[in-house]
Amino acid sequence: MTNAQTVHDLATPSVLIDHTRLSKNIHAMQAACDATGIELRPHIKTHKLVPVAKMQLAAGAKGLTCAKLGEAEAMLPSGVRSIFVAHSLVDPRQARRIAELSEQLDDLRVAVTSEAHADALNALAQATGKTLSVMMALDTGLGREGTRSRDAAHRLAGKIARSSSLELRGFYTHEGHFYTTPAADRPQKVRELVEQLCTTRDSIDAGLVVWPGCSVTAEAILAIGAGRVQAVRPGAYVFGDLALSTVSKVMSAESIALQVLVTVVDKPEPGLALIDAGSKTFSSDRTLDTIFAQAADGRDLSVVRVNEEHGYVRGAAVDALKIGERVLFTPAHVCTVVNLTDQIAVHAGDGAISATWRVDARGRTQ
Ligand SMILES: Cc1ncc(COP(=O)(O)O)c(C=O)c1O
């Protein structure tokens, strides 16, 4: 753990959270949900932090979404009572953990993602000795998990109905492909998405819930989903990143709550600076125009290439940089950055560090 009192004292690279912006992001999304009566069930894969889960629940989130059992287990100290593990669980070795998790919650749901998956999940459910509540995945264009047609959804619903160990509780989708949908097309595409989901739900059981909604679509879904959609599950909105600000433009640069503090370590040639943060800090995720990170203060400085411990910075402001200078960068994709760091320094925007948070679910990929 760092003993740093101010941002100035921190070693680099360091991941920083602006608590004021984080709190604003959490409360803005919650207020938008509350205004429509649609529940917020945020995905914690972005922050992996119990203190942030506590803030989300205190603001009014009805439960949490997790990618893996390990994330769900790590979030229990937040006091959460309802968790949806949105992944295709198949391994009988996980039966004991699922049973224990369900005993510690009021409501544990897991994903059922195809007919082939339902067989494996049914065997897993039998090994837990419990009936598992399942949310059926519907593919809405990403091409990852989920039934590909209404017929396939009906066949899967029939299979679940015949199983003594699975109970269908609702439907979900992950519409990650909306990150690259042009903003002007988003409202119409979201209308089609909600229509597809609700039509399929209504044709199977109109009493079941529909839970779509990532950070790019949440606002548009809330605008039209009242009475039709029961929850949204955005994740990255808590911090924001270049994907949400410069690519899909649903967040302003001023609301981004997580940055990486780095040091300029060399200027090997005009137009190029090297920093002490590469793929082991920023990950290899980048924006469509292949940027790994951008200066948070608006200067034209972009990390355009990474090796493990080096970032290559180019842009109009590069030659004015000094060796030893410290610069705050906004990452292209925040979720992978959090998963690469043990701890995060929390500040209120004035340079004073108010807390150091260990990343509770770091590396919990099992
Ligand atoms: C199943 C599922 N739900 C919700 C989300 C949240 O998406 P976002 O971080 O874009 O809000 C993701 C992101 O990968 C996801 O895979």
mmCIF file of C-alpha atoms and ligand atoms in Angstrom:
data_model
loop_
_atom_site.group_PDB
_atom_site.id
_atom_site.type_symbol
_atom_site.label_atom_id
_atom_site.label_comp_id
_atom_site.label_asym_id
_atom_site.label_seq_id
_atom_site.Cartn_x
_atom_site.Cartn_y
_atom_site.Cartn_z
ATOM 1 C CA MET A 1 0.000 0.000 0.000
ATOM 2 C CA THR A 2 1.192 3.484 -0.783
ATOM 3 C CA ASN A 3 1.688 6.052 2.001
ATOM 4 C CA ALA A 4 1.294 8.917 -0.446
ATOM 5 C CA GLN A 5 -0.595 11.941 0.893
ATOM 6 C CA THR A 6 -0.937 13.726 -2.408
ATOM 7 C CA VAL A 7 -0.924 12.796 -6.084
ATOM 8 C CA HIS A 8 2.509 14.468 -6.215
ATOM 9 C CA ASP A 9 3.925 11.738 -3.885
ATOM 10 C CA LEU A 10 2.776 8.792 -5.999
ATOM 11 C CA ALA A 11 5.152 6.537 -7.915
ATOM 12 C CA THR A 12 4.201 6.049 -11.559
ATOM 13 C CA PRO A 13 2.434 4.530 -13.324
ATOM 14 C CA SER A 14 -0.460 4.973 -10.855
ATOM 15 C CA VAL A 15 -4.170 4.561 -11.476
ATOM 16 C CA LEU A 16 -6.229 7.390 -9.948
ATOM 17 C CA ILE A 17 -9.943 7.796 -9.294
ATOM 18 C CA ASP A 18 -11.563 11.219 -8.977
ATOM 19 C CA HIS A 19 -14.129 10.530 -6.250
ATOM 20 C CA THR A 20 -16.263 13.571 -7.057
ATOM 21 C CA ARG A 21 -16.686 12.518 -10.693
ATOM 22 C CA LEU A 22 -17.240 8.872 -9.735
ATOM 23 C CA SER A 23 -20.016 9.832 -7.343
ATOM 24 C CA LYS A 24 -21.623 12.107 -9.970
ATOM 25 C CA ASN A 25 -21.577 9.317 -12.576
ATOM 26 C CA ILE A 26 -23.149 6.823 -10.153
ATOM 27 C CA HIS A 27 -25.890 9.230 -9.072
ATOM 28 C CA ALA A 28 -26.645 10.477 -12.598
ATOM 29 C CA MET A 29 -27.241 6.922 -13.902
ATOM 30 C CA GLN A 30 -29.288 6.036 -10.822
ATOM 31 C CA ALA A 31 -31.414 9.196 -11.157
ATOM 32 C CA ALA A 32 -32.037 8.443 -14.844
ATOM 33 C CA CYS A 33 -33.202 4.929 -13.896
ATOM 34 C CA ASP A 34 -35.315 6.136 -10.967
ATOM 35 C CA ALA A 35 -37.099 8.611 -13.251
ATOM 36 C CA THR A 36 -38.349 5.712 -15.388
ATOM 37 C CA GLY A 37 -38.914 3.000 -12.765
ATOM 38 C CA ILE A 38 -36.336 0.801 -14.526
ATOM 39 C CA GLU A 39 -33.921 -0.920 -12.148
ATOM 40 C CA LEU A 40 -30.165 -0.361 -12.277
ATOM 41 C CA ARG A 41 -28.112 -3.562 -11.959
ATOM 42 C CA PRO A 42 -24.610 -2.270 -12.767
ATOM 43 C CA HIS A 43 -21.918 -4.598 -14.090
ATOM 44 C CA ILE A 44 -18.998 -4.574 -11.630
ATOM 45 C CA LYS A 45 -16.417 -5.933 -14.115
ATOM 46 C CA THR A 46 -15.415 -2.295 -14.725
ATOM 47 C CA HIS A 47 -14.496 -1.332 -11.161
ATOM 48 C CA LYS A 48 -14.070 -4.667 -9.317
ATOM 49 C CA LEU A 49 -14.155 -2.590 -6.115
ATOM 50 C CA VAL A 50 -16.306 -3.228 -3.034
ATOM 51 C CA PRO A 51 -16.330 0.506 -2.108
ATOM 52 C CA VAL A 52 -17.769 1.373 -5.537
ATOM 53 C CA ALA A 53 -20.350 -1.438 -5.333
ATOM 54 C CA LYS A 54 -21.371 -0.023 -1.941
ATOM 55 C CA MET A 55 -21.793 3.441 -3.475
ATOM 56 C CA GLN A 56 -23.937 1.989 -6.293
ATOM 57 C CA LEU A 57 -26.138 0.033 -3.881
ATOM 58 C CA ALA A 58 -26.471 2.995 -1.498
ATOM 59 C CA ALA A 59 -27.568 5.160 -4.451
ATOM 60 C CA GLY A 60 -30.348 2.672 -5.232
ATOM 61 C CA ALA A 61 -28.995 -0.129 -7.449
ATOM 62 C CA LYS A 62 -31.237 -3.184 -7.053
ATOM 63 C CA GLY A 63 -28.423 -5.683 -7.526
ATOM 64 C CA LEU A 64 -25.110 -6.263 -9.291
ATOM 65 C CA THR A 65 -24.110 -7.970 -12.515
ATOM 66 C CA CYS A 66 -20.859 -9.953 -12.529
ATOM 67 C CA ALA A 67 -18.976 -11.774 -15.270
ATOM 68 C CA LYS A 68 -17.656 -14.634 -13.173
ATOM 69 C CA LEU A 69 -18.348 -16.420 -9.890
ATOM 70 C CA GLY A 70 -15.081 -15.029 -8.507
ATOM 71 C CA GLU A 71 -16.302 -11.475 -9.087
ATOM 72 C CA ALA A 72 -19.599 -12.293 -7.381
ATOM 73 C CA GLU A 73 -17.798 -13.788 -4.361
ATOM 74 C CA ALA A 74 -15.528 -10.743 -4.127
ATOM 75 C CA MET A 75 -18.553 -8.398 -4.041
ATOM 76 C CA LEU A 76 -20.319 -10.105 -1.098
ATOM 77 C CA PRO A 77 -18.784 -7.710 1.493
ATOM 78 C CA SER A 78 -20.650 -4.868 -0.260
ATOM 79 C CA GLY A 79 -23.861 -6.176 1.308
ATOM 80 C CA VAL A 80 -25.358 -7.011 -2.107
ATOM 81 C CA ARG A 81 -28.395 -9.328 -1.952
ATOM 82 C CA SER A 82 -29.024 -9.924 -5.669
ATOM 83 C CA ILE A 83 -26.429 -10.924 -8.282
ATOM 84 C CA PHE A 84 -26.675 -11.933 -11.925
ATOM 85 C CA VAL A 85 -23.619 -13.855 -13.188
ATOM 86 C CA ALA A 86 -23.841 -13.137 -16.914
ATOM 87 C CA HIS A 87 -21.709 -15.986 -18.221
ATOM 88 C CA SER A 88 -22.142 -19.489 -19.647
ATOM 89 C CA LEU A 89 -21.235 -21.596 -16.588
ATOM 90 C CA VAL A 90 -20.582 -25.266 -17.444
ATOM 91 C CA ASP A 91 -18.011 -26.695 -15.035
ATOM 92 C CA PRO A 92 -19.334 -29.181 -12.436
ATOM 93 C CA ARG A 93 -16.335 -28.235 -10.272
ATOM 94 C CA GLN A 94 -18.165 -24.918 -9.692
ATOM 95 C CA ALA A 95 -21.249 -26.552 -8.153
ATOM 96 C CA ARG A 96 -20.196 -26.040 -4.534
ATOM 97 C CA ARG A 97 -19.336 -22.367 -5.099
ATOM 98 C CA ILE A 98 -22.681 -21.729 -6.805
ATOM 99 C CA ALA A 99 -24.552 -23.416 -3.952
ATOM 100 C CA GLU A 100 -22.655 -21.364 -1.343
ATOM 101 C CA LEU A 101 -23.194 -18.136 -3.250
ATOM 102 C CA SER A 102 -26.920 -18.744 -3.556
ATOM 103 C CA GLU A 103 -27.116 -19.340 0.206
ATOM 104 C CA GLN A 104 -25.511 -15.951 0.854
ATOM 105 C CA LEU A 105 -27.881 -14.033 -1.438
ATOM 106 C CA ASP A 106 -31.623 -13.504 -1.739
ATOM 107 C CA ASP A 107 -31.446 -13.855 -5.516
ATOM 108 C CA LEU A 108 -28.678 -15.459 -7.606
ATOM 109 C CA ARG A 109 -29.247 -15.738 -11.336
ATOM 110 C CA VAL A 110 -26.956 -17.199 -13.975
ATOM 111 C CA ALA A 111 -27.033 -17.046 -17.761
ATOM 112 C CA VAL A 112 -28.367 -19.734 -20.061
ATOM 113 C CA THR A 113 -27.005 -18.988 -23.496
ATOM 114 C CA SER A 114 -27.997 -21.732 -25.997
ATOM 115 C CA GLU A 115 -29.606 -25.172 -26.175
ATOM 116 C CA ALA A 116 -26.165 -26.761 -26.114
ATOM 117 C CA HIS A 117 -25.266 -24.719 -23.042
ATOM 118 C CA ALA A 118 -28.547 -25.572 -21.300
ATOM 119 C CA ASP A 119 -27.559 -29.264 -21.197
ATOM 120 C CA ALA A 120 -24.284 -28.488 -19.458
ATOM 121 C CA LEU A 121 -25.914 -25.950 -17.135
ATOM 122 C CA ASN A 122 -28.633 -28.425 -16.223
ATOM 123 C CA ALA A 123 -25.983 -30.981 -15.210
ATOM 124 C CA LEU A 124 -24.213 -28.292 -13.192
ATOM 125 C CA ALA A 125 -27.486 -27.260 -11.528
ATOM 126 C CA GLN A 126 -28.181 -30.883 -10.583
ATOM 127 C CA ALA A 127 -24.741 -31.065 -8.967
ATOM 128 C CA THR A 128 -25.582 -28.027 -6.805
ATOM 129 C CA GLY A 129 -28.694 -29.809 -5.498
ATOM 130 C CA LYS A 130 -30.643 -26.593 -6.116
ATOM 131 C CA THR A 131 -32.926 -25.128 -8.746
ATOM 132 C CA LEU A 132 -30.962 -22.396 -10.538
ATOM 133 C CA SER A 133 -32.668 -19.179 -11.625
ATOM 134 C CA VAL A 134 -31.639 -18.475 -15.213
ATOM 135 C CA MET A 135 -31.697 -15.466 -17.528
ATOM 136 C CA MET A 136 -31.857 -16.413 -21.218
ATOM 137 C CA ALA A 137 -29.346 -14.659 -23.470
ATOM 138 C CA LEU A 138 -30.761 -13.261 -26.716
ATOM 139 C CA ASP A 139 -28.223 -12.231 -29.351
ATOM 140 C CA THR A 140 -29.090 -8.779 -30.686
ATOM 141 C CA GLY A 141 -26.187 -8.329 -33.075
ATOM 142 C CA LEU A 142 -22.937 -8.746 -31.154
ATOM 143 C CA GLY A 143 -22.719 -12.370 -32.293
ATOM 144 C CA ARG A 144 -21.433 -13.632 -28.935
ATOM 145 C CA GLU A 145 -23.655 -15.625 -26.549
ATOM 146 C CA GLY A 146 -27.410 -15.892 -27.004
ATOM 147 C CA THR A 147 -30.108 -17.441 -29.167
ATOM 148 C CA ARG A 148 -29.953 -16.275 -32.786
ATOM 149 C CA SER A 149 -33.694 -16.358 -33.567
ATOM 150 C CA ARG A 150 -37.101 -16.314 -31.903
ATOM 151 C CA ASP A 151 -37.542 -19.985 -32.794
ATOM 152 C CA ALA A 152 -34.279 -20.828 -31.054
ATOM 153 C CA ALA A 153 -35.424 -18.845 -27.991
ATOM 154 C CA HIS A 154 -38.685 -20.852 -27.950
ATOM 155 C CA ARG A 155 -36.822 -24.142 -28.224
ATOM 156 C CA LEU A 156 -34.515 -23.107 -25.377
ATOM 157 C CA ALA A 157 -37.488 -21.986 -23.250
ATOM 158 C CA GLY A 158 -39.078 -25.413 -23.847
ATOM 159 C CA LYS A 159 -35.902 -27.164 -22.783
ATOM 160 C CA ILE A 160 -35.712 -25.080 -19.591
ATOM 161 C CA ALA A 161 -39.385 -25.812 -18.860
ATOM 162 C CA ARG A 162 -38.679 -29.560 -19.102
ATOM 163 C CA SER A 163 -35.692 -29.300 -16.752
ATOM 164 C CA SER A 164 -36.298 -29.871 -13.051
ATOM 165 C CA SER A 165 -33.163 -27.879 -12.094
ATOM 166 C CA LEU A 166 -33.512 -24.648 -14.108
ATOM 167 C CA GLU A 167 -36.127 -21.934 -13.702
ATOM 168 C CA LEU A 168 -36.476 -19.249 -16.403
ATOM 169 C CA ARG A 169 -36.661 -15.796 -14.750
ATOM 170 C CA GLY A 170 -36.076 -13.466 -17.697
ATOM 171 C CA PHE A 171 -34.022 -12.398 -20.702
ATOM 172 C CA TYR A 172 -30.858 -10.375 -21.244
ATOM 173 C CA THR A 173 -28.632 -9.248 -24.065
ATOM 174 C CA HIS A 174 -25.218 -7.643 -24.312
ATOM 175 C CA GLU A 175 -25.357 -5.133 -27.156
ATOM 176 C CA GLY A 176 -21.619 -4.313 -27.173
ATOM 177 C CA HIS A 177 -21.733 -3.692 -30.933
ATOM 178 C CA PHE A 178 -23.484 -0.371 -30.185
ATOM 179 C CA TYR A 179 -20.082 1.109 -29.275
ATOM 180 C CA THR A 180 -19.460 1.451 -33.021
ATOM 181 C CA THR A 181 -23.013 2.351 -34.082
ATOM 182 C CA PRO A 182 -23.051 5.988 -35.306
ATOM 183 C CA ALA A 183 -24.694 8.194 -32.632
ATOM 184 C CA ALA A 184 -27.313 9.424 -35.119
ATOM 185 C CA ASP A 185 -28.502 5.837 -35.753
ATOM 186 C CA ARG A 186 -28.583 4.877 -32.063
ATOM 187 C CA PRO A 187 -32.174 5.846 -31.127
ATOM 188 C CA GLN A 188 -33.673 3.865 -34.039
ATOM 189 C CA LYS A 189 -31.368 0.883 -33.488
ATOM 190 C CA VAL A 190 -32.228 0.902 -29.770
ATOM 191 C CA ARG A 191 -35.951 0.965 -30.639
ATOM 192 C CA GLU A 192 -35.398 -2.135 -32.804
ATOM 193 C CA LEU A 193 -33.387 -3.786 -30.018
ATOM 194 C CA VAL A 194 -36.106 -3.208 -27.392
ATOM 195 C CA GLU A 195 -38.745 -4.364 -29.862
ATOM 196 C CA GLN A 196 -36.852 -7.588 -30.604
ATOM 197 C CA LEU A 197 -36.323 -8.359 -26.918
ATOM 198 C CA CYS A 198 -39.866 -7.559 -25.782
ATOM 199 C CA THR A 199 -41.516 -9.379 -28.693
ATOM 200 C CA THR A 200 -39.531 -12.516 -27.919
ATOM 201 C CA ARG A 201 -40.251 -12.204 -24.181
ATOM 202 C CA ASP A 202 -43.986 -11.612 -24.771
ATOM 203 C CA SER A 203 -44.220 -14.631 -27.065
ATOM 204 C CA ILE A 204 -42.708 -16.876 -24.374
ATOM 205 C CA ASP A 205 -44.045 -15.381 -21.122
ATOM 206 C CA ALA A 206 -45.062 -11.708 -20.871
ATOM 207 C CA GLY A 207 -44.592 -11.894 -17.093
ATOM 208 C CA LEU A 208 -40.804 -12.346 -17.341
ATOM 209 C CA VAL A 209 -38.245 -9.518 -17.113
ATOM 210 C CA VAL A 210 -36.022 -8.100 -19.867
ATOM 211 C CA TRP A 211 -32.599 -6.770 -18.804
ATOM 212 C CA PRO A 212 -30.603 -5.158 -21.682
ATOM 213 C CA GLY A 213 -28.514 -2.023 -21.373
ATOM 214 C CA CYS A 214 -24.792 -1.219 -21.504
ATOM 215 C CA SER A 215 -23.200 2.205 -20.991
ATOM 216 C CA VAL A 216 -23.719 3.214 -24.627
ATOM 217 C CA THR A 217 -27.393 2.241 -24.867
ATOM 218 C CA ALA A 218 -28.625 2.825 -21.300
ATOM 219 C CA GLU A 219 -29.804 6.409 -21.878
ATOM 220 C CA ALA A 220 -31.676 5.526 -25.094
ATOM 221 C CA ILE A 221 -33.225 2.421 -23.506
ATOM 222 C CA LEU A 222 -34.375 4.421 -20.470
ATOM 223 C CA ALA A 223 -36.000 6.945 -22.838
ATOM 224 C CA ILE A 224 -38.322 4.324 -24.361
ATOM 225 C CA GLY A 225 -38.228 1.304 -22.044
ATOM 226 C CA ALA A 226 -40.559 2.236 -19.164
ATOM 227 C CA GLY A 227 -43.077 -0.552 -18.570
ATOM 228 C CA ARG A 228 -41.335 -2.813 -21.097
ATOM 229 C CA VAL A 229 -37.780 -3.223 -19.855
ATOM 230 C CA GLN A 230 -37.230 -3.968 -16.174
ATOM 231 C CA ALA A 231 -33.487 -3.283 -15.664
ATOM 232 C CA VAL A 232 -30.313 -1.999 -17.344
ATOM 233 C CA ARG A 233 -26.807 -3.310 -16.617
ATOM 234 C CA PRO A 234 -24.184 -0.708 -17.629
ATOM 235 C CA GLY A 235 -20.632 -1.095 -16.337
ATOM 236 C CA ALA A 236 -18.099 1.357 -17.784
ATOM 237 C CA TYR A 237 -20.250 4.452 -17.035
ATOM 238 C CA VAL A 238 -18.866 4.626 -13.464
ATOM 239 C CA PHE A 239 -15.467 5.762 -14.714
ATOM 240 C CA GLY A 240 -15.767 6.377 -18.449
ATOM 241 C CA ASP A 241 -12.936 6.071 -20.975
ATOM 242 C CA LEU A 242 -12.103 7.065 -24.556
ATOM 243 C CA ALA A 243 -14.534 4.440 -25.873
ATOM 244 C CA LEU A 244 -17.393 6.271 -24.137
ATOM 245 C CA SER A 245 -16.155 9.840 -24.684
ATOM 246 C CA THR A 246 -14.409 10.173 -28.038
ATOM 247 C CA VAL A 247 -15.785 7.068 -29.819
ATOM 248 C CA SER A 248 -19.442 6.697 -28.817
ATOM 249 C CA LYS A 249 -19.731 10.205 -27.310
ATOM 250 C CA VAL A 250 -22.109 9.318 -24.467
ATOM 251 C CA MET A 251 -19.811 10.866 -21.814
ATOM 252 C CA SER A 252 -17.934 14.158 -21.745
ATOM 253 C CA ALA A 253 -14.177 14.229 -21.157
ATOM 254 C CA GLU A 254 -14.881 16.207 -17.946
ATOM 255 C CA SER A 255 -16.902 13.365 -16.432
ATOM 256 C CA ILE A 256 -14.223 10.683 -16.833
ATOM 257 C CA ALA A 257 -13.327 9.578 -13.309
ATOM 258 C CA LEU A 258 -10.280 7.354 -13.849
ATOM 259 C CA GLN A 259 -6.906 8.376 -15.180
ATOM 260 C CA VAL A 260 -3.397 6.928 -15.230
ATOM 261 C CA LEU A 261 -0.508 9.077 -13.981
ATOM 262 C CA VAL A 262 2.662 8.370 -15.959
ATOM 263 C CA THR A 263 6.167 9.803 -16.288
ATOM 264 C CA VAL A 264 7.943 10.851 -19.486
ATOM 265 C CA VAL A 265 11.151 8.803 -19.423
ATOM 266 C CA ASP A 266 12.773 9.574 -22.782
ATOM 267 C CA LYS A 267 12.535 11.624 -25.982
ATOM 268 C CA PRO A 268 14.529 9.501 -28.431
ATOM 269 C CA GLU A 269 13.693 11.540 -31.544
ATOM 270 C CA PRO A 270 11.676 14.666 -32.440
ATOM 271 C CA GLY A 271 7.939 13.992 -32.328
ATOM 272 C CA LEU A 272 8.204 10.993 -29.984
ATOM 273 C CA ALA A 273 8.198 10.665 -26.205
ATOM 274 C CA LEU A 274 8.370 7.444 -24.219
ATOM 275 C CA ILE A 275 6.427 7.005 -20.986
ATOM 276 C CA ASP A 276 6.764 4.407 -18.225
ATOM 277 C CA ALA A 277 3.370 2.776 -18.921
ATOM 278 C CA GLY A 278 2.684 0.279 -21.680
ATOM 279 C CA SER A 279 0.475 -2.748 -22.188
ATOM 280 C CA LYS A 280 0.988 -3.895 -18.575
ATOM 281 C CA THR A 281 -0.790 -0.698 -17.496
ATOM 282 C CA PHE A 282 -3.125 0.270 -20.356
ATOM 283 C CA SER A 283 -3.681 -3.280 -21.710
ATOM 284 C CA SER A 284 -3.635 -3.800 -25.481
ATOM 285 C CA ASP A 285 -7.160 -2.456 -25.967
ATOM 286 C CA ARG A 286 -7.376 0.615 -28.171
ATOM 287 C CA THR A 287 -9.899 2.851 -29.874
ATOM 288 C CA LEU A 288 -10.977 2.367 -33.482
ATOM 289 C CA ASP A 289 -8.333 4.891 -34.512
ATOM 290 C CA THR A 290 -5.793 2.731 -32.638
ATOM 291 C CA ILE A 291 -5.129 5.007 -29.645
ATOM 292 C CA PHE A 292 -4.345 3.359 -26.290
ATOM 293 C CA ALA A 293 -4.693 6.537 -24.185
ATOM 294 C CA GLN A 294 -4.933 10.311 -24.520
ATOM 295 C CA ALA A 295 -3.728 13.158 -22.280
ATOM 296 C CA ALA A 296 -6.541 13.972 -19.837
ATOM 297 C CA ASP A 297 -5.789 17.715 -19.818
ATOM 298 C CA GLY A 298 -6.672 18.181 -23.502
ATOM 299 C CA ARG A 299 -3.105 18.469 -24.811
ATOM 300 C CA ASP A 300 -2.534 16.733 -28.155
ATOM 301 C CA LEU A 301 -0.709 13.722 -26.690
ATOM 302 C CA SER A 302 -1.720 10.198 -27.664
ATOM 303 C CA VAL A 303 -0.275 6.826 -26.768
ATOM 304 C CA VAL A 304 -0.122 5.312 -30.245
ATOM 305 C CA ARG A 305 1.865 2.153 -29.546
ATOM 306 C CA VAL A 306 2.712 0.077 -26.479
ATOM 307 C CA ASN A 307 5.288 -2.450 -25.421
ATOM 308 C CA GLU A 308 4.948 -4.050 -22.005
ATOM 309 C CA GLU A 309 6.471 -1.190 -19.987
ATOM 310 C CA HIS A 310 6.721 1.578 -22.585
ATOM 311 C CA GLY A 311 4.135 3.797 -24.180
ATOM 312 C CA TYR A 312 4.973 5.683 -27.407
ATOM 313 C CA VAL A 313 3.481 9.179 -27.258
ATOM 314 C CA ARG A 314 2.944 11.281 -30.351
ATOM 315 C CA GLY A 315 1.010 14.482 -31.068
ATOM 316 C CA ALA A 316 1.490 18.236 -31.488
ATOM 317 C CA ALA A 317 2.392 18.742 -27.802
ATOM 318 C CA VAL A 318 5.064 16.029 -27.660
ATOM 319 C CA ASP A 319 8.145 18.152 -28.262
ATOM 320 C CA ALA A 320 7.216 20.480 -25.380
ATOM 321 C CA LEU A 321 7.244 17.563 -22.915
ATOM 322 C CA LYS A 322 10.182 17.348 -20.524
ATOM 323 C CA ILE A 323 11.868 14.174 -19.336
ATOM 324 C CA GLY A 324 10.590 13.508 -15.802
ATOM 325 C CA GLU A 325 7.318 15.342 -16.464
ATOM 326 C CA ARG A 326 4.223 13.591 -15.117
ATOM 327 C CA VAL A 327 1.108 13.440 -17.294
ATOM 328 C CA LEU A 328 -2.409 12.120 -16.645
ATOM 329 C CA PHE A 329 -3.761 9.875 -19.404
ATOM 330 C CA THR A 330 -7.307 8.645 -20.039
ATOM 331 C CA PRO A 331 -7.261 5.019 -21.199
ATOM 332 C CA ALA A 332 -9.072 3.756 -24.293
ATOM 333 C CA HIS A 333 -10.795 0.977 -22.310
ATOM 334 C CA VAL A 334 -11.041 1.377 -18.560
ATOM 335 C CA CYS A 335 -12.149 -2.146 -17.526
ATOM 336 C CA THR A 336 -8.907 -3.828 -18.547
ATOM 337 C CA VAL A 337 -6.822 -1.082 -16.894
ATOM 338 C CA VAL A 338 -8.453 -1.688 -13.500
ATOM 339 C CA ASN A 339 -7.822 -5.434 -13.811
ATOM 340 C CA LEU A 340 -4.091 -4.787 -14.258
ATOM 341 C CA THR A 341 -3.475 -2.841 -11.049
ATOM 342 C CA ASP A 342 -3.342 -3.948 -7.411
ATOM 343 C CA GLN A 343 -4.439 -0.648 -5.965
ATOM 344 C CA ILE A 344 -5.980 2.670 -6.921
ATOM 345 C CA ALA A 345 -5.428 6.082 -5.341
ATOM 346 C CA VAL A 346 -8.627 8.029 -4.702
ATOM 347 C CA HIS A 347 -8.629 11.832 -4.781
ATOM 348 C CA ALA A 348 -11.181 14.618 -4.846
ATOM 349 C CA GLY A 349 -9.723 16.570 -7.743
ATOM 350 C CA ASP A 350 -7.570 18.810 -5.499
ATOM 351 C CA GLY A 351 -4.444 16.598 -5.435
ATOM 352 C CA ALA A 352 -5.013 15.220 -1.893
ATOM 353 C CA ILE A 353 -5.357 11.446 -1.664
ATOM 354 C CA SER A 354 -8.319 10.422 0.470
ATOM 355 C CA ALA A 355 -7.991 6.629 0.202
ATOM 356 C CA THR A 356 -6.129 3.800 -1.430
ATOM 357 C CA TRP A 357 -8.404 1.009 -2.635
ATOM 358 C CA ARG A 358 -7.177 -2.537 -3.258
ATOM 359 C CA VAL A 359 -8.867 -3.900 -6.388
ATOM 360 C CA ASP A 360 -10.989 -6.561 -4.685
ATOM 361 C CA ALA A 361 -11.894 -8.656 -7.726
ATOM 362 C CA ARG A 362 -8.645 -8.131 -9.609
ATOM 363 C CA GLY A 363 -7.847 -11.231 -11.650
ATOM 364 C CA ARG A 364 -11.051 -13.006 -10.520
ATOM 365 C CA THR A 365 -11.557 -14.618 -13.898
ATOM 366 C CA GLN A 366 -12.609 -18.012 -12.550
HETATM 367 C C1 LIG B 1 -23.029 -9.267 -20.186
HETATM 368 C C2 LIG B 1 -22.610 -7.833 -20.051
HETATM 369 N N1 LIG B 1 -23.440 -6.966 -19.435
HETATM 370 C C3 LIG B 1 -23.123 -5.671 -19.272
HETATM 371 C C4 LIG B 1 -21.915 -5.171 -19.749
HETATM 372 C C5 LIG B 1 -21.610 -3.719 -19.511
HETATM 373 O O1 LIG B 1 -21.204 -3.054 -20.650
HETATM 374 P P1 LIG B 1 -20.578 -1.593 -20.557
HETATM 375 O O2 LIG B 1 -19.315 -1.696 -19.771
HETATM 376 O O3 LIG B 1 -20.357 -1.218 -21.946
HETATM 377 O O4 LIG B 1 -21.555 -0.738 -19.866
HETATM 378 C C6 LIG B 1 -21.028 -6.047 -20.399
HETATM 379 C C7 LIG B 1 -19.748 -5.567 -20.932
HETATM 380 O O5 LIG B 1 -18.915 -6.272 -21.434
HETATM 381 C C8 LIG B 1 -21.378 -7.415 -20.552
HETATM 382 O O6 LIG B 1 -20.556 -8.280 -21.174
#
